[in-house]
CSV table of C-alpha atoms in Angstrom, one decimal:
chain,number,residue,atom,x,y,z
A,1257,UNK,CA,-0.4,13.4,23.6
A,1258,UNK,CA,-2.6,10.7,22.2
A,1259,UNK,CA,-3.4,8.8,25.6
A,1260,UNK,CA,-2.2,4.5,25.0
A,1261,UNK,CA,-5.0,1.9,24.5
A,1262,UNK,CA,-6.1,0.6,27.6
A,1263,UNK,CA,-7.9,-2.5,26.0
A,1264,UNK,CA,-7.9,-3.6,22.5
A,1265,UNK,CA,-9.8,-5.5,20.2
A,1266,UNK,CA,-10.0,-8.8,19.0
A,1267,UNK,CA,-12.9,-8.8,16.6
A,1268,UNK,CA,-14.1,-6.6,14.0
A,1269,UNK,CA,-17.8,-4.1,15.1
A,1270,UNK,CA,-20.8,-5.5,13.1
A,1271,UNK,CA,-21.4,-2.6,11.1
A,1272,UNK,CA,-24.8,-2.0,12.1
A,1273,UNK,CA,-23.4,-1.2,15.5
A,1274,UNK,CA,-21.0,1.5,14.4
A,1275,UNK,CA,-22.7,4.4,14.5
A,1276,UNK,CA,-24.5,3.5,18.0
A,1277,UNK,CA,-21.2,3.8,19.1
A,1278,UNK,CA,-20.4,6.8,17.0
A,1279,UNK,CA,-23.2,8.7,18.6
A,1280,UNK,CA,-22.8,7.4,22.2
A,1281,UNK,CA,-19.2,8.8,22.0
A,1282,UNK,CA,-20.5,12.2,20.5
A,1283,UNK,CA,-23.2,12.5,23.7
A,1284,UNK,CA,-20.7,11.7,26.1
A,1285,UNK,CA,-18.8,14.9,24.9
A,1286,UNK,CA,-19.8,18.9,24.3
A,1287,UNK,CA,-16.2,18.1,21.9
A,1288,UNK,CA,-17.5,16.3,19.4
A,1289,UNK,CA,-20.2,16.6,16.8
A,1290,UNK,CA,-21.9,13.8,14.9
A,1291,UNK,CA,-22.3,13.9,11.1
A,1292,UNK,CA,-23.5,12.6,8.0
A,1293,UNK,CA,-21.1,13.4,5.2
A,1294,UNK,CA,-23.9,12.2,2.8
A,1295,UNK,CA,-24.8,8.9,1.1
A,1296,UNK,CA,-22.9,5.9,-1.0
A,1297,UNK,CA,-24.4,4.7,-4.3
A,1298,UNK,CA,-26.2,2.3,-2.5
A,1299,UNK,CA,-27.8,4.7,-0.2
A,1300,UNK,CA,-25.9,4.1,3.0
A,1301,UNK,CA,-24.5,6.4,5.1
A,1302,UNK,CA,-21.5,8.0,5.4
A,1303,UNK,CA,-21.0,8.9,8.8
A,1304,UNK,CA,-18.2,11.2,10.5
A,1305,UNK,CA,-17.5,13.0,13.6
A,1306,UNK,CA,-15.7,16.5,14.1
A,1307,UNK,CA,-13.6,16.8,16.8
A,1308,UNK,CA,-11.6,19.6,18.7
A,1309,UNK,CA,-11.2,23.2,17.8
A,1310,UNK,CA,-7.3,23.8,17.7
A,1311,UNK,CA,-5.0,25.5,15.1
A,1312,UNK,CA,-4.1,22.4,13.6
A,1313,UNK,CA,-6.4,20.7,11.1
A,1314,UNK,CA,-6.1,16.5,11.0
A,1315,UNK,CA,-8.5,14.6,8.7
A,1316,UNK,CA,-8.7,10.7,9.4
A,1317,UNK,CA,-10.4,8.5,7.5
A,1318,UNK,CA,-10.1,4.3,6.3
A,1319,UNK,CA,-12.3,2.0,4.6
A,1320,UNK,CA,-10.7,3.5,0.8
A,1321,UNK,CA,-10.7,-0.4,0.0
A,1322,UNK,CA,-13.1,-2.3,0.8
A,1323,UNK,CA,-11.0,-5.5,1.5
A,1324,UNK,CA,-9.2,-3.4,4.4
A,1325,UNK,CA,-11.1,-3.2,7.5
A,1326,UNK,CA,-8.7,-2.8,10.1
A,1327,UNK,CA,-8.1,1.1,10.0
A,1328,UNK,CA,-12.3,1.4,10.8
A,1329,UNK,CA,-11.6,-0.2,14.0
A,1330,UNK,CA,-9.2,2.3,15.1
A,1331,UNK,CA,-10.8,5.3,14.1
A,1332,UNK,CA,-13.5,3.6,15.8
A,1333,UNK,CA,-11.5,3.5,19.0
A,1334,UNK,CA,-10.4,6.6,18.4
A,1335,UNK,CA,-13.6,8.7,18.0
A,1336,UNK,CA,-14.4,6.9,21.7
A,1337,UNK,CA,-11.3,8.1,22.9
A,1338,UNK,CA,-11.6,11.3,22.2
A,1339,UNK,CA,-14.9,11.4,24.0
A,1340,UNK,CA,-12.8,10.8,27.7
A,1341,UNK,CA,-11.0,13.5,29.1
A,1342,UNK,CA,-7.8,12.1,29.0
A,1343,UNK,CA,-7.9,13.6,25.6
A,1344,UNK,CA,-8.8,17.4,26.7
A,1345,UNK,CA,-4.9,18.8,26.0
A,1346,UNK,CA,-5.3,16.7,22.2
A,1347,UNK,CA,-8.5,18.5,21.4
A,1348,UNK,CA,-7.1,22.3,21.8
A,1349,UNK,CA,-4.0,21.6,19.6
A,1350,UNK,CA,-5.9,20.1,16.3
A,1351,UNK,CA,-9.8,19.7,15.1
A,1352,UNK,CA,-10.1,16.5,13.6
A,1353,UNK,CA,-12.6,14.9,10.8
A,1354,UNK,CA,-12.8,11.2,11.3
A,1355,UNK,CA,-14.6,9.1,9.0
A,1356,UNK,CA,-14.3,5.4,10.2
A,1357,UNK,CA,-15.6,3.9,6.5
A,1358,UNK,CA,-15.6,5.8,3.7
A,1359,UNK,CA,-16.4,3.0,1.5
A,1360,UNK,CA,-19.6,1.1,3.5
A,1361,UNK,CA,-20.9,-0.3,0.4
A,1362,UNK,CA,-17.4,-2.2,-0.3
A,1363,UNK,CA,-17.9,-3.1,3.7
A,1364,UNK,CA,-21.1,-5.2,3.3
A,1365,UNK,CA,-20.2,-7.2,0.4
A,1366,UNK,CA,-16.7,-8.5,2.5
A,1367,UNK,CA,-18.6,-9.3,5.8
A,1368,UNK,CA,-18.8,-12.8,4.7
A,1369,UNK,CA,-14.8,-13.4,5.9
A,1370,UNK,CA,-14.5,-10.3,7.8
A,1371,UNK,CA,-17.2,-12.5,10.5
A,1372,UNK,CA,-14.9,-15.3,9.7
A,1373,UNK,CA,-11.8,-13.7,10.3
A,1374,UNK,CA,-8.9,-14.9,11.1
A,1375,UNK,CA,-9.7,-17.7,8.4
A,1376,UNK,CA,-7.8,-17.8,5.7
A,1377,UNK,CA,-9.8,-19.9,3.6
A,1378,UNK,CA,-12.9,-17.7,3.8
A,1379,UNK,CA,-10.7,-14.7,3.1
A,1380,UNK,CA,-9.3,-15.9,0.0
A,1381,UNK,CA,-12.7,-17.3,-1.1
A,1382,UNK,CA,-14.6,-14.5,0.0
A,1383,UNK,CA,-12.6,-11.5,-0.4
A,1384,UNK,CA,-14.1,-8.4,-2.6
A,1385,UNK,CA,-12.3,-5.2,-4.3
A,1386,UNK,CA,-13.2,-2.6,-6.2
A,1387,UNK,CA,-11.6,-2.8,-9.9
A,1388,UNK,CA,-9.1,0.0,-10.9
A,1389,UNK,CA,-11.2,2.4,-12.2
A,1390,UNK,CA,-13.7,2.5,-9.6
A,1391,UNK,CA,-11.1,2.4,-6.2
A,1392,UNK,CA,-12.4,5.3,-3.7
A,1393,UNK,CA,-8.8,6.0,-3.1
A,1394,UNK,CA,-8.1,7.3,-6.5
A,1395,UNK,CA,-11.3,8.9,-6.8
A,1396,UNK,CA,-10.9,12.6,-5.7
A,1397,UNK,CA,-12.5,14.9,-6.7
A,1398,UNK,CA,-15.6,13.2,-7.8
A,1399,UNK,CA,-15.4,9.6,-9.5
A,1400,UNK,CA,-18.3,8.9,-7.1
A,1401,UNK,CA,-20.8,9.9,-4.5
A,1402,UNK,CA,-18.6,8.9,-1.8
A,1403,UNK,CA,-15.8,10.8,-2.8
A,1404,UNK,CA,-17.6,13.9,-3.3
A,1405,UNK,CA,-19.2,14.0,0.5
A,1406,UNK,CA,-15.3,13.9,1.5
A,1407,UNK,CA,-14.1,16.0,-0.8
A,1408,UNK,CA,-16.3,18.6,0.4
A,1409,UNK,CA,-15.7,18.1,4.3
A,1410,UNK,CA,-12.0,17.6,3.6
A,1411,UNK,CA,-12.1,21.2,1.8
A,1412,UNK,CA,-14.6,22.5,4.9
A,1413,UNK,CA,-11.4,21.6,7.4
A,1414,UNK,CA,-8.9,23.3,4.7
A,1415,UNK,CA,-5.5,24.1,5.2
A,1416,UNK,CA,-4.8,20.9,6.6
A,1417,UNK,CA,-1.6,20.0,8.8
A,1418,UNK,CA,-2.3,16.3,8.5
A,1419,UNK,CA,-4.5,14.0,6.7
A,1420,UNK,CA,-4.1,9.6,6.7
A,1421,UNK,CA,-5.7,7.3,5.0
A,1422,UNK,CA,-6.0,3.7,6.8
A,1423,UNK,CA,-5.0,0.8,4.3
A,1424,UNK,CA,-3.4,-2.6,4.7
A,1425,UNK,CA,-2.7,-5.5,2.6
A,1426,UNK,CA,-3.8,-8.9,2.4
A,1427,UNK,CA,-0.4,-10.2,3.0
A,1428,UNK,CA,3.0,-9.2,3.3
A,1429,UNK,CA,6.0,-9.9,5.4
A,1430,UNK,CA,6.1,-7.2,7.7
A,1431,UNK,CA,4.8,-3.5,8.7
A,1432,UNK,CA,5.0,-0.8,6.1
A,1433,UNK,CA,3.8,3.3,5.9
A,1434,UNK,CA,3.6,5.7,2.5
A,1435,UNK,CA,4.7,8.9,3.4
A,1436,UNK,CA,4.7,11.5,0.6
A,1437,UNK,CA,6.8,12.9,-0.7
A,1438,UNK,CA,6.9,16.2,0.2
A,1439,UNK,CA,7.3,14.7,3.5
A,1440,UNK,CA,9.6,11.5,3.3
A,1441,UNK,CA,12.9,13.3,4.3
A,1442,UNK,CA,11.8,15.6,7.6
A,1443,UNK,CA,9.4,13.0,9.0
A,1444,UNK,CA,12.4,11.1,10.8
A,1445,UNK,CA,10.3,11.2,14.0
A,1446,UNK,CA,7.6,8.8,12.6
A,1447,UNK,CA,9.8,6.6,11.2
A,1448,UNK,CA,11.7,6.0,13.7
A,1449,UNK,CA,8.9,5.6,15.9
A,1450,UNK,CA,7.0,3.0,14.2
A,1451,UNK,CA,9.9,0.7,13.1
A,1452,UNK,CA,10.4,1.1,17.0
A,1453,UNK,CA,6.6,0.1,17.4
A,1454,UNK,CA,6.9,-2.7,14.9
A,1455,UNK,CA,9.9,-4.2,16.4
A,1456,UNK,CA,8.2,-3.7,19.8
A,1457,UNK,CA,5.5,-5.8,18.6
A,1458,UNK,CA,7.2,-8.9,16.5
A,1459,UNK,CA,7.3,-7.5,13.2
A,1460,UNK,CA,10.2,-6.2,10.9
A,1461,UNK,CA,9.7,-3.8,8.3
A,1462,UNK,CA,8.1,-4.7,4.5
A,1463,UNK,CA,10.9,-4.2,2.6
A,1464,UNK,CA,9.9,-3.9,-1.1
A,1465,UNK,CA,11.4,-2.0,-3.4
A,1466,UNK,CA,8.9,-1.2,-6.4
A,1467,UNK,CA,11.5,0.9,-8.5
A,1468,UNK,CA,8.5,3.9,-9.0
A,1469,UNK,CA,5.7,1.6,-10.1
A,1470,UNK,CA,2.4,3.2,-9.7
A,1471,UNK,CA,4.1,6.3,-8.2
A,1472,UNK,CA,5.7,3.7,-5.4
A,1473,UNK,CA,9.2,4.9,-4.4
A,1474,UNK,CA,11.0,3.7,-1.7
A,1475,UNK,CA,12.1,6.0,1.1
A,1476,UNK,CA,14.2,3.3,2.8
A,1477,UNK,CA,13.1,-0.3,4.5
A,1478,UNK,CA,9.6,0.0,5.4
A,1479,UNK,CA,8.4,3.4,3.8
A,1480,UNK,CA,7.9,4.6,0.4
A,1481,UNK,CA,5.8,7.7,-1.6
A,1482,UNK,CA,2.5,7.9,-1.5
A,1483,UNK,CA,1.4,6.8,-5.0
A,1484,UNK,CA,-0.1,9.2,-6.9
A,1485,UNK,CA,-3.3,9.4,-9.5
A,1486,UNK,CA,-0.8,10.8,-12.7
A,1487,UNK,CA,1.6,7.6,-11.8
A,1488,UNK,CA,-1.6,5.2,-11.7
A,1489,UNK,CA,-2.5,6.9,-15.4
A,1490,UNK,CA,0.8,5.9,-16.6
A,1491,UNK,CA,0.9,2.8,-15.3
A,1492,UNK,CA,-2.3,1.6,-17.3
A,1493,UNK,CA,-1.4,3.0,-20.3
A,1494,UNK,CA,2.1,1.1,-20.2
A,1495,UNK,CA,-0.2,-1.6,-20.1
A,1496,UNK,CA,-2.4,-0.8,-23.0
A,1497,UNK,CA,-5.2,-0.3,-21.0
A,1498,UNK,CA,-6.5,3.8,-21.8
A,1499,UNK,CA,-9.8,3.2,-20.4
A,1500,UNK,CA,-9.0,2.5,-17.4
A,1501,UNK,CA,-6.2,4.7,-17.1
A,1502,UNK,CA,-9.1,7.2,-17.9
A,1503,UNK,CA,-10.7,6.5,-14.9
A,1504,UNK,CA,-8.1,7.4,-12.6
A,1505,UNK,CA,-8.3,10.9,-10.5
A,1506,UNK,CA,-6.2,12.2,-7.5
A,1507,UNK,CA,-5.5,10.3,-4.0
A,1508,UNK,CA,-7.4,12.1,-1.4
A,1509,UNK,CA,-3.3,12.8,-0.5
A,1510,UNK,CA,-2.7,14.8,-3.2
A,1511,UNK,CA,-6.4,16.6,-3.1
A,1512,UNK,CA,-5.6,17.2,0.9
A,1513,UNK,CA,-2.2,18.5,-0.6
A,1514,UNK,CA,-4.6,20.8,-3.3
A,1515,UNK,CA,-6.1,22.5,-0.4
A,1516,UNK,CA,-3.3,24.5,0.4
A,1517,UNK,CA,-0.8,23.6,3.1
A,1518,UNK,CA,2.0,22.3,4.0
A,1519,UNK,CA,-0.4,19.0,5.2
A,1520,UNK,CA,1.5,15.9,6.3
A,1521,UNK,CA,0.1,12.9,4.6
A,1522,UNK,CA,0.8,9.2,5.7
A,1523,UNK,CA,-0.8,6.1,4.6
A,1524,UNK,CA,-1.0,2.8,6.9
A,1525,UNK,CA,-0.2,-0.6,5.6
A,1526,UNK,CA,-0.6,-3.6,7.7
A,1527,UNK,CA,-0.8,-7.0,6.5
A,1528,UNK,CA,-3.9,-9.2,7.5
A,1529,UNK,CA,-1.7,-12.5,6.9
A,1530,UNK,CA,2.1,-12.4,7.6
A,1531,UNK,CA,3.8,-14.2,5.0
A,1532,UNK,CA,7.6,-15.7,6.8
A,1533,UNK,CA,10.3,-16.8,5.0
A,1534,UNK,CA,13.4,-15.8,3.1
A,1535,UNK,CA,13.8,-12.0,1.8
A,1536,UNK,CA,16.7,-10.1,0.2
A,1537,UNK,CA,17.2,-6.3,0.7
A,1538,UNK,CA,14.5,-4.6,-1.5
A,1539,UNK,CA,13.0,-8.2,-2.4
A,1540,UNK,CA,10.3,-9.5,0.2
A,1541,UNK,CA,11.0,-13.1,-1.9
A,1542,UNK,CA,8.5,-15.3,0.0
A,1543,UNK,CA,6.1,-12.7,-0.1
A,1544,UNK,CA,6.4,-12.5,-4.1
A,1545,UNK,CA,6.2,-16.3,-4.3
A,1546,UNK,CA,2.9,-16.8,-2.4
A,1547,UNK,CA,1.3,-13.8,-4.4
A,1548,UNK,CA,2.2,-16.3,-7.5
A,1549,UNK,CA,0.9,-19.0,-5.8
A,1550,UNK,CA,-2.4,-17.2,-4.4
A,1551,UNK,CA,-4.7,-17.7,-7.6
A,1552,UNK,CA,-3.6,-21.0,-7.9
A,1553,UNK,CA,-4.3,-21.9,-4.3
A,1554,UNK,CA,-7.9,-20.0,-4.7
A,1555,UNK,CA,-8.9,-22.3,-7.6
A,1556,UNK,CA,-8.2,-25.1,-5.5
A,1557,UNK,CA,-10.9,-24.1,-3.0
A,1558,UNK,CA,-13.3,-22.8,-5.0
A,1559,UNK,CA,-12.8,-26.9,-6.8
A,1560,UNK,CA,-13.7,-28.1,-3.6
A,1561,UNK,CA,-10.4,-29.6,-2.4
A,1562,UNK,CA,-10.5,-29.7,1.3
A,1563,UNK,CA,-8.6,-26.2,3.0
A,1564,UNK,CA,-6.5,-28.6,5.3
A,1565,UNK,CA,-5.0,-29.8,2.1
A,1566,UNK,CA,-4.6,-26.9,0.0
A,1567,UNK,CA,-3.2,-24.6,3.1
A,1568,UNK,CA,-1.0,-27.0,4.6
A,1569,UNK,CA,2.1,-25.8,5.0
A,1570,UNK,CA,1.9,-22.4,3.9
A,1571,UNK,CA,4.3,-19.8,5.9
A,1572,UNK,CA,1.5,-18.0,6.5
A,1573,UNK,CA,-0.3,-16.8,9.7
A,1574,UNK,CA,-2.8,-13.7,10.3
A,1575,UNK,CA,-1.3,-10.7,12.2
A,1576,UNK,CA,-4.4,-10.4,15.4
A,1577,UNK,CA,-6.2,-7.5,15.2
A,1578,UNK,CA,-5.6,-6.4,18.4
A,1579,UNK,CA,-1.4,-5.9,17.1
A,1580,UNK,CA,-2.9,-4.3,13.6
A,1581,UNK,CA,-4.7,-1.8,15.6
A,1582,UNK,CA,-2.3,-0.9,17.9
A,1583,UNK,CA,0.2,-0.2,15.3
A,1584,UNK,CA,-2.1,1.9,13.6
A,1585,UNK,CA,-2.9,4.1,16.7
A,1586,UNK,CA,0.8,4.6,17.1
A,1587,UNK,CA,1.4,5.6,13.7
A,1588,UNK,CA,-1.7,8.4,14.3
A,1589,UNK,CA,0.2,9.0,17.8
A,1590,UNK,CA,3.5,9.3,16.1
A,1591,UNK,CA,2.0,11.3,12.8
A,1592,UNK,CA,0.2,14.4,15.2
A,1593,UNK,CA,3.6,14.5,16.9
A,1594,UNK,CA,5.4,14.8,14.1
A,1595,UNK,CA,3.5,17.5,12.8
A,1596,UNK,CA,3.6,19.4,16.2
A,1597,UNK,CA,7.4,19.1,16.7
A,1598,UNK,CA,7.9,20.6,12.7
A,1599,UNK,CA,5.3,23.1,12.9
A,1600,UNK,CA,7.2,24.3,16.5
């Protein structure tokens, strides 16, 4: 139902241009509506569009982390799309809420390397991330303004059949989705779909089994739980650390799942850097041992040691954005199917 990408992209929007395009989608269509969900900390805006009018309620959004900037692209792409006509049929089966950057304050202070990108160097020098405590992701209800303008447009769109949050990861050693758990064992259709997609474009599955940490189970190669805000609590306590455990609220998952419902909730993870090497069942190895090596290797360039010295050799090399994207819109292809074919 969701209509393939006919081109795709191969560097990240300037932000200052999003929301040109935002609206130029919006006036192209009578479908789609153009809002501000309210204002950051910093006094940016946070922009959405609504979308649609079906029985089925979808809310989309990405940008949780700051460091993570692929899934703002492919909402992007996807809020055009939805403009076209090819996208009619979509529109009368679900009304969407898509909110390409949730988090634009955490955007502007990683431009530096995003405008860089696909440098390594300038994303390990220059990569930013909000500290636990103060992540958007784990900040429903109301840890901060942000969270309370999608709080109250997620409840506005309430029951929900589907909500996803774009994520990815610096680095890892293959594709990965969180599926929670409500939903692990009866979403066979999008797993097997996006390992298919994965395959389809060069990349196996992140096999990492966590054993529960931070509410990360694993479903089978490739998929665990969606963590969850109690696990995150008791995963800082373990750690002596009450205050920030404190700090800790629900995943907008679990608030989507608060709202009533039945909603499917999926998380994306794509790497930005695609660690190769050896790897066990359960144990991505060469992925653990560059994440030793990583602050290490960062100390070395902020020193001043030339990047063609302290890079050489690494089994490392950046997964284009154009794949990360189109993986992502498969996933959102494969989720909305998903939740048509179990909803009958």
């Amino acid at each position: 139902m969701l209509p393939a990408l006919s081109t795709l992209p191969d560097t990240f929007t300037d932000p200052s241009l999003r929301r040109e395009r935002m609206e130029l989608a919006a006036n192209a269509s009578a479908a789609l509506e153009l809002i501000k969900l309210g204002s950051t900390e910093e006094g940016r805006p946070i922009d959405a569009v609504r979308a649609g009018h079906g029985p089925r309620c979808v809310t989309l959004i990405a940008g949780s982390h700051a460091d993570e900037p692929v899934g703002t692209e492919t909402l992007l792409m996807l809020v055009e799309a939805l403009a076209t006509g090819e996208c009619d049929s979509l529109l009368q089966e679900y009304a969407f809420l898509i909110c390409p950057q949730v988090n634009p304050d955490g955007e502007a202070r990683n431009q530096d390397w995003i405008r860089q990108w696909p440098s390594l160097a300038a994303y390990l020098l220059g990569v930013r991330r909000e500290l636990p405590g103060r992540d958007m992701e784990f900040g429903y209800p109301d840890l901060r303004p942000e969270n309370r303008a999608l709080a109250e447009a997620m409840a506005s769109m309430a029951p929900l059949s589907l909500h996803m949050s774009l994520h990815g990861m610096g680095f890892s050693s293959g594709a990965m989705l969180l599926i929670d758990k409500y939903w692990g064992f009866r979403a066979e259709l999008l797993r097997e779909g996006f390992r298919r997609a994965a395959l389809d474009n060069g990349l196996s599955m992140h096999d990492h089994n966590r054993m529960g940490e931070k509410g990360f189970f694993q479903i089978e190669a490739g998929y665990t739980t969606t963590p969850e805000g109690a696990a995150m609590r008791t995963y800082f306590h373990s750690r002596d650390d009450p205050d920030t455990a404190s700090r800790f609220r629900d995943s907008s998952m679990e608030f989507a799942r608060s709202l009533g419902g039945d909603p499917l909730c999926v998380v994306t993870e794509l790497p930005l850097f695609l660690v190769e090497g050896p790897s066990k069942p359960g144990v991505p190895e060469a992925y653990l041992a560059f994440s030793r090596r990583r602050p290490t290797l960062v100390a070395r360039l902020n020193e001043g040691e030339p990047e063609s010295r302290v890079l050489a050799d690494l089994p490392i090399r950046p997964l284009s954005l154009a794949t990360a994207v189109a993986l992502q819109w498969s996933a959102i292809a494969l989720s909305l199917e998903q939740v048509l074919q179990q909803r009958g």
